[in-house]
């Protein structure tokens, strides 16, 4: 089975650590990195044993327009269907895993499932009445696009073409308008496409969104943890050490070459101004109490 991830240069360390974890647990799998960035910016001192495919090699129709339309985060997610199609042409079965993930066990069962299924998708939640805000998950998507399995069939390529056509033009992140880059489109997959397998395994793709319903320590203790996605989570000491082995702090300084800055993302200046306003409000409240 071939496995791939996608990232910017500032996430290359994460991608390489994912590859290292796969090398330990799935030594027969082939791992590749799709780079949504300018590969020439990578310093010659950066070394990895994993194949890196730059987005330019895919020849995505309308990529320049996408780069000027989408934020860095949106563009990265919206290139996923195109990288999936690129890598699937070279393999019988393919698995996508977010670059911020680690794999702890064999994924042979995924390949076994894909022998009789075209598409494998993973729900964000598995248990009713466990998550404090199930409506929040409905907004972001029932299925998570950070762990997807594919088999080389006409039906799968039909899915990838449909998915890519949507992410090319309608891949914005705006939860209030029912948009979440590449992810919300997966809602249609079980109904629109044949032989779709919904993977209900609580040890797969564990992340911040489903931690309220999954006990990470018990999963580890019972050796049922298969993959963990560190996105928006605090890194473990071991993970942090491995990141530094790949010059994580240096790579983190790179601004992605494609995509636009998120206008809603707080800048340093805005963050400082917000904190100053908060302090001023607290001082005003204190003075009012003293003089009151």
CSV table of C-alpha atoms in Angstrom, one decimal:
chain,number,residue,atom,x,y,z
A,1,UNK,CA,0.0,0.0,0.0
A,2,UNK,CA,1.1,3.5,-0.8
A,3,UNK,CA,0.7,6.2,1.8
A,4,UNK,CA,1.0,9.9,1.3
A,5,UNK,CA,0.5,13.2,3.1
A,6,UNK,CA,0.6,16.9,2.0
A,7,UNK,CA,2.2,19.9,3.6
A,8,UNK,CA,3.9,23.3,3.3
A,9,UNK,CA,7.7,23.6,3.9
A,10,UNK,CA,6.9,24.8,7.5
A,11,UNK,CA,5.3,21.4,8.1
A,12,UNK,CA,8.0,19.2,6.5
A,13,UNK,CA,9.4,18.1,9.9
A,14,UNK,CA,5.9,16.8,10.8
A,15,UNK,CA,5.6,15.0,7.5
A,16,UNK,CA,9.0,13.3,8.0
A,17,UNK,CA,8.1,12.2,11.5
A,18,UNK,CA,4.9,10.6,10.2
A,19,UNK,CA,7.1,8.8,7.6
A,20,UNK,CA,9.4,7.6,10.3
A,21,UNK,CA,6.5,6.2,12.3
A,22,UNK,CA,5.2,4.4,9.2
A,23,UNK,CA,8.7,3.0,8.5
A,24,UNK,CA,8.7,1.4,12.0
A,25,UNK,CA,5.2,0.1,12.0
A,26,UNK,CA,4.5,-0.6,8.3
A,27,UNK,CA,8.0,-1.3,6.7
A,28,UNK,CA,6.5,-2.5,3.4
A,29,UNK,CA,4.5,0.6,2.8
A,30,UNK,CA,5.7,3.3,0.5
A,31,UNK,CA,5.5,6.9,1.9
A,32,UNK,CA,5.5,10.1,-0.2
A,33,UNK,CA,5.1,13.8,0.6
A,34,UNK,CA,3.1,16.2,-1.5
A,35,UNK,CA,4.5,19.7,-1.2
A,36,UNK,CA,2.1,22.6,-1.7
A,37,UNK,CA,5.0,25.0,-1.8
A,38,UNK,CA,8.1,26.1,-3.8
A,39,UNK,CA,10.5,23.1,-3.4
A,40,UNK,CA,13.5,25.3,-4.4
A,41,UNK,CA,13.1,27.1,-1.1
A,42,UNK,CA,14.1,24.0,0.9
A,43,UNK,CA,17.6,24.4,2.2
A,44,UNK,CA,20.2,21.9,0.8
A,45,UNK,CA,21.1,20.9,4.4
A,46,UNK,CA,17.6,19.4,4.9
A,47,UNK,CA,17.7,15.7,4.2
A,48,UNK,CA,15.0,13.1,4.1
A,49,UNK,CA,14.7,9.6,2.7
A,50,UNK,CA,11.1,10.2,1.6
A,51,UNK,CA,10.0,11.2,-1.9
A,52,UNK,CA,8.8,14.8,-2.1
A,53,UNK,CA,6.5,15.8,-5.0
A,54,UNK,CA,6.0,19.5,-5.5
A,55,UNK,CA,2.5,20.7,-6.4
A,56,UNK,CA,3.8,22.1,-9.7
A,57,UNK,CA,4.4,18.6,-11.0
A,58,UNK,CA,0.7,17.8,-10.9
A,59,UNK,CA,-0.3,20.5,-13.4
A,60,UNK,CA,-3.5,21.3,-11.6
A,61,UNK,CA,-5.9,23.2,-13.8
A,62,UNK,CA,-6.6,26.6,-12.4
A,63,UNK,CA,-3.9,26.3,-9.7
A,64,UNK,CA,-2.8,30.0,-10.0
A,65,UNK,CA,-6.4,31.1,-9.5
A,66,UNK,CA,-6.7,28.8,-6.5
A,67,UNK,CA,-3.5,30.2,-5.1
A,68,UNK,CA,-4.9,33.8,-5.3
A,69,UNK,CA,-8.3,32.8,-4.0
A,70,UNK,CA,-7.5,30.6,-1.0
A,71,UNK,CA,-5.6,31.1,2.2
A,72,UNK,CA,-2.6,28.9,2.8
A,73,UNK,CA,-4.7,26.5,4.9
A,74,UNK,CA,-7.5,26.3,2.4
A,75,UNK,CA,-5.2,25.7,-0.5
A,76,UNK,CA,-3.3,22.9,1.2
A,77,UNK,CA,-6.6,21.1,1.9
A,78,UNK,CA,-8.0,21.7,-1.5
A,79,UNK,CA,-5.0,20.2,-3.3
A,80,UNK,CA,-5.7,16.9,-1.6
A,81,UNK,CA,-7.9,15.3,-4.3
A,82,UNK,CA,-5.3,16.2,-7.0
A,83,UNK,CA,-2.4,14.6,-5.1
A,84,UNK,CA,-4.6,11.6,-4.4
A,85,UNK,CA,-5.3,11.1,-8.1
A,86,UNK,CA,-1.5,11.6,-8.9
A,87,UNK,CA,-0.4,8.9,-6.4
A,88,UNK,CA,-3.3,6.5,-7.0
A,89,UNK,CA,-2.3,6.2,-10.7
A,90,UNK,CA,0.9,4.6,-9.4
A,91,UNK,CA,-0.7,2.1,-6.9
A,92,UNK,CA,-3.5,-0.3,-6.3
A,93,UNK,CA,-4.3,1.0,-2.9
A,94,UNK,CA,-3.6,4.4,-1.4
A,95,UNK,CA,-4.0,6.0,2.1
A,96,UNK,CA,-3.9,9.6,2.9
A,97,UNK,CA,-2.9,10.7,6.5
A,98,UNK,CA,-2.6,14.2,7.8
A,99,UNK,CA,1.1,15.3,8.2
A,100,UNK,CA,0.5,16.1,11.8
A,101,UNK,CA,-0.2,12.4,12.6
A,102,UNK,CA,1.7,9.5,14.0
A,103,UNK,CA,1.0,5.8,13.3
A,104,UNK,CA,1.6,3.3,16.1
A,105,UNK,CA,0.5,0.0,14.6
A,106,UNK,CA,0.2,-2.0,11.3
A,107,UNK,CA,-2.2,-0.6,8.8
A,108,UNK,CA,-2.6,-4.0,7.0
A,109,UNK,CA,-6.3,-4.0,8.0
A,110,UNK,CA,-6.8,-0.9,5.9
A,111,UNK,CA,-5.4,-2.6,2.8
A,112,UNK,CA,-7.6,-5.6,3.5
A,113,UNK,CA,-10.7,-3.4,3.6
A,114,UNK,CA,-9.7,-1.7,0.3
A,115,UNK,CA,-9.7,-5.1,-1.4
A,116,UNK,CA,-13.5,-5.0,-1.4
A,117,UNK,CA,-14.1,-1.2,-1.1
A,118,UNK,CA,-13.4,1.7,-3.3
A,119,UNK,CA,-13.3,4.5,-0.7
A,120,UNK,CA,-12.7,4.4,3.0
A,121,UNK,CA,-13.7,7.3,5.2
A,122,UNK,CA,-13.5,7.9,8.9
A,123,UNK,CA,-16.2,9.6,11.1
A,124,UNK,CA,-15.2,12.3,13.4
A,125,UNK,CA,-17.5,10.9,16.2
A,126,UNK,CA,-18.4,7.3,16.9
A,127,UNK,CA,-20.5,7.4,20.2
A,128,UNK,CA,-23.7,9.2,20.9
A,129,UNK,CA,-24.1,11.5,23.9
A,130,UNK,CA,-20.3,11.6,24.5
A,131,UNK,CA,-19.3,14.8,22.8
A,132,UNK,CA,-20.4,18.0,24.6
A,133,UNK,CA,-21.4,19.7,21.3
A,134,UNK,CA,-22.4,17.3,18.5
A,135,UNK,CA,-23.8,20.2,16.6
A,136,UNK,CA,-20.3,21.7,16.3
A,137,UNK,CA,-19.2,18.5,14.5
A,138,UNK,CA,-22.1,18.7,12.1
A,139,UNK,CA,-20.8,22.2,11.1
A,140,UNK,CA,-17.3,20.9,10.4
A,141,UNK,CA,-18.3,17.6,8.8
A,142,UNK,CA,-19.4,14.1,9.9
A,143,UNK,CA,-16.3,12.6,8.2
A,144,UNK,CA,-12.7,13.7,8.7
A,145,UNK,CA,-10.5,14.3,5.7
A,146,UNK,CA,-7.3,13.5,7.6
A,147,UNK,CA,-7.5,9.8,7.1
A,148,UNK,CA,-8.9,8.5,3.7
A,149,UNK,CA,-8.3,5.2,1.9
A,150,UNK,CA,-8.6,4.7,-1.8
A,151,UNK,CA,-8.5,1.8,-4.3
A,152,UNK,CA,-7.5,2.2,-7.9
A,153,UNK,CA,-10.9,1.8,-9.7
A,154,UNK,CA,-12.9,3.9,-12.1
A,155,UNK,CA,-15.4,4.7,-9.3
A,156,UNK,CA,-12.6,6.1,-7.1
A,157,UNK,CA,-11.3,8.3,-9.9
A,158,UNK,CA,-14.8,9.5,-10.5
A,159,UNK,CA,-15.0,10.5,-6.9
A,160,UNK,CA,-11.6,12.2,-7.0
A,161,UNK,CA,-12.6,14.2,-10.1
A,162,UNK,CA,-15.9,15.3,-8.4
A,163,UNK,CA,-14.1,16.2,-5.2
A,164,UNK,CA,-11.4,18.1,-7.0
A,165,UNK,CA,-13.9,20.1,-9.1
A,166,UNK,CA,-15.5,21.2,-5.9
A,167,UNK,CA,-12.3,22.1,-4.0
A,168,UNK,CA,-11.0,23.9,-7.0
A,169,UNK,CA,-13.8,26.5,-6.8
A,170,UNK,CA,-15.8,26.0,-3.6
A,171,UNK,CA,-13.2,25.1,-1.0
A,172,UNK,CA,-13.4,28.1,1.3
A,173,UNK,CA,-13.6,27.7,5.1
A,174,UNK,CA,-16.8,29.3,6.2
A,175,UNK,CA,-18.7,27.0,8.6
A,176,UNK,CA,-21.6,29.4,8.8
A,177,UNK,CA,-22.2,29.0,5.1
A,178,UNK,CA,-21.7,25.2,5.2
A,179,UNK,CA,-18.1,25.3,3.8
A,180,UNK,CA,-15.0,23.6,5.3
A,181,UNK,CA,-12.4,23.4,2.5
A,182,UNK,CA,-12.2,19.8,1.3
A,183,UNK,CA,-14.0,18.2,4.3
A,184,UNK,CA,-17.7,18.8,4.1
A,185,UNK,CA,-17.9,17.4,0.6
A,186,UNK,CA,-17.3,14.0,2.2
A,187,UNK,CA,-20.9,14.1,3.5
A,188,UNK,CA,-22.1,13.1,0.1
A,189,UNK,CA,-19.7,10.3,-0.5
A,190,UNK,CA,-21.7,7.3,1.0
A,191,UNK,CA,-24.8,8.2,-1.1
A,192,UNK,CA,-23.1,9.3,-4.3
A,193,UNK,CA,-20.5,6.6,-4.8
A,194,UNK,CA,-20.4,2.8,-4.6
A,195,UNK,CA,-18.6,0.5,-2.2
A,196,UNK,CA,-17.8,3.2,0.4
A,197,UNK,CA,-16.5,1.8,3.7
A,198,UNK,CA,-17.1,3.8,6.9
A,199,UNK,CA,-14.3,2.9,9.3
A,200,UNK,CA,-15.6,2.8,12.9
A,201,UNK,CA,-12.4,2.2,14.8
A,202,UNK,CA,-11.9,4.3,17.9
A,203,UNK,CA,-8.1,4.0,17.7
A,204,UNK,CA,-7.9,5.5,14.2
A,205,UNK,CA,-7.4,9.3,13.6
A,206,UNK,CA,-7.7,10.3,17.2
A,207,UNK,CA,-7.5,14.1,17.5
A,208,UNK,CA,-8.7,17.1,19.4
A,209,UNK,CA,-12.2,16.9,17.8
A,210,UNK,CA,-13.0,13.4,19.2
A,211,UNK,CA,-11.0,13.4,22.5
A,212,UNK,CA,-14.1,14.1,24.5
A,213,UNK,CA,-15.4,10.6,23.5
A,214,UNK,CA,-12.1,8.7,23.5
A,215,UNK,CA,-9.8,7.9,26.3
A,216,UNK,CA,-6.3,8.3,25.0
A,217,UNK,CA,-4.6,6.8,28.0
A,218,UNK,CA,-6.8,3.7,27.8
A,219,UNK,CA,-6.2,3.3,24.1
A,220,UNK,CA,-2.5,3.5,24.7
A,221,UNK,CA,-2.6,1.1,27.7
A,222,UNK,CA,-4.7,-1.5,25.8
A,223,UNK,CA,-2.5,-1.0,22.7
A,224,UNK,CA,-5.5,0.0,20.6
A,225,UNK,CA,-4.2,3.4,19.5
A,226,UNK,CA,-3.5,3.2,15.8
A,227,UNK,CA,-3.0,6.8,14.7
A,228,UNK,CA,-3.0,10.1,16.5
A,229,UNK,CA,-3.4,13.5,14.9
A,230,UNK,CA,-1.5,16.2,16.8
A,231,UNK,CA,-3.2,19.0,14.9
A,232,UNK,CA,-4.1,21.8,17.4
A,233,UNK,CA,-2.9,19.6,20.3
A,234,UNK,CA,0.1,20.0,22.6
A,235,UNK,CA,3.1,18.0,21.4
A,236,UNK,CA,4.4,15.2,23.6
A,237,UNK,CA,8.0,15.5,24.7
A,238,UNK,CA,9.0,12.6,22.4
A,239,UNK,CA,7.3,14.2,19.4
A,240,UNK,CA,8.9,17.6,20.2
A,241,UNK,CA,12.3,16.0,20.3
A,242,UNK,CA,11.8,14.3,16.9
A,243,UNK,CA,10.6,17.6,15.4
A,244,UNK,CA,13.9,19.3,16.5
A,245,UNK,CA,15.8,16.5,14.7
A,246,UNK,CA,14.3,17.8,11.5
A,247,UNK,CA,15.1,21.5,12.1
A,248,UNK,CA,11.4,22.2,12.9
A,249,UNK,CA,12.0,25.7,14.3
A,250,UNK,CA,13.9,26.8,11.2
A,251,UNK,CA,11.3,25.3,8.8
A,252,UNK,CA,8.5,26.9,10.9
A,253,UNK,CA,9.7,30.3,9.8
A,254,UNK,CA,9.0,29.7,6.1
A,255,UNK,CA,5.9,31.5,4.7
A,256,UNK,CA,4.1,29.3,2.2
A,257,UNK,CA,4.8,30.3,-1.4
A,258,UNK,CA,1.2,29.7,-2.6
A,259,UNK,CA,-2.0,30.9,-1.1
A,260,UNK,CA,-2.9,34.2,0.6
A,261,UNK,CA,-2.7,35.2,4.3
A,262,UNK,CA,-5.8,34.5,6.3
A,263,UNK,CA,-7.5,37.9,6.9
A,264,UNK,CA,-9.2,36.5,10.0
A,265,UNK,CA,-6.0,35.1,11.6
A,266,UNK,CA,-4.8,37.3,14.5
A,267,UNK,CA,-1.5,39.1,13.8
A,268,UNK,CA,1.0,39.8,16.5
A,269,UNK,CA,-0.1,43.5,16.5
A,270,UNK,CA,-3.7,42.5,16.8
A,271,UNK,CA,-2.9,40.1,19.6
A,272,UNK,CA,-1.0,42.7,21.6
A,273,UNK,CA,-3.7,45.3,21.0
A,274,UNK,CA,-6.4,42.8,22.3
A,275,UNK,CA,-4.3,42.1,25.4
A,276,UNK,CA,-3.8,45.8,26.0
A,277,UNK,CA,-7.6,46.4,25.8
A,278,UNK,CA,-8.2,43.5,28.2
A,279,UNK,CA,-5.7,45.0,30.7
A,280,UNK,CA,-7.3,48.4,30.4
A,281,UNK,CA,-10.8,47.0,31.0
A,282,UNK,CA,-9.5,45.2,34.1
A,283,UNK,CA,-7.8,48.4,35.4
A,284,UNK,CA,-11.0,50.4,34.8
A,285,UNK,CA,-13.1,47.8,36.7
A,286,UNK,CA,-10.6,47.8,39.6
A,287,UNK,CA,-10.6,51.6,39.8
A,288,UNK,CA,-14.4,51.7,39.7
A,289,UNK,CA,-14.5,49.2,42.6
A,290,UNK,CA,-12.0,51.3,44.6
A,291,UNK,CA,-13.7,54.6,44.0
A,292,UNK,CA,-17.1,53.2,44.1
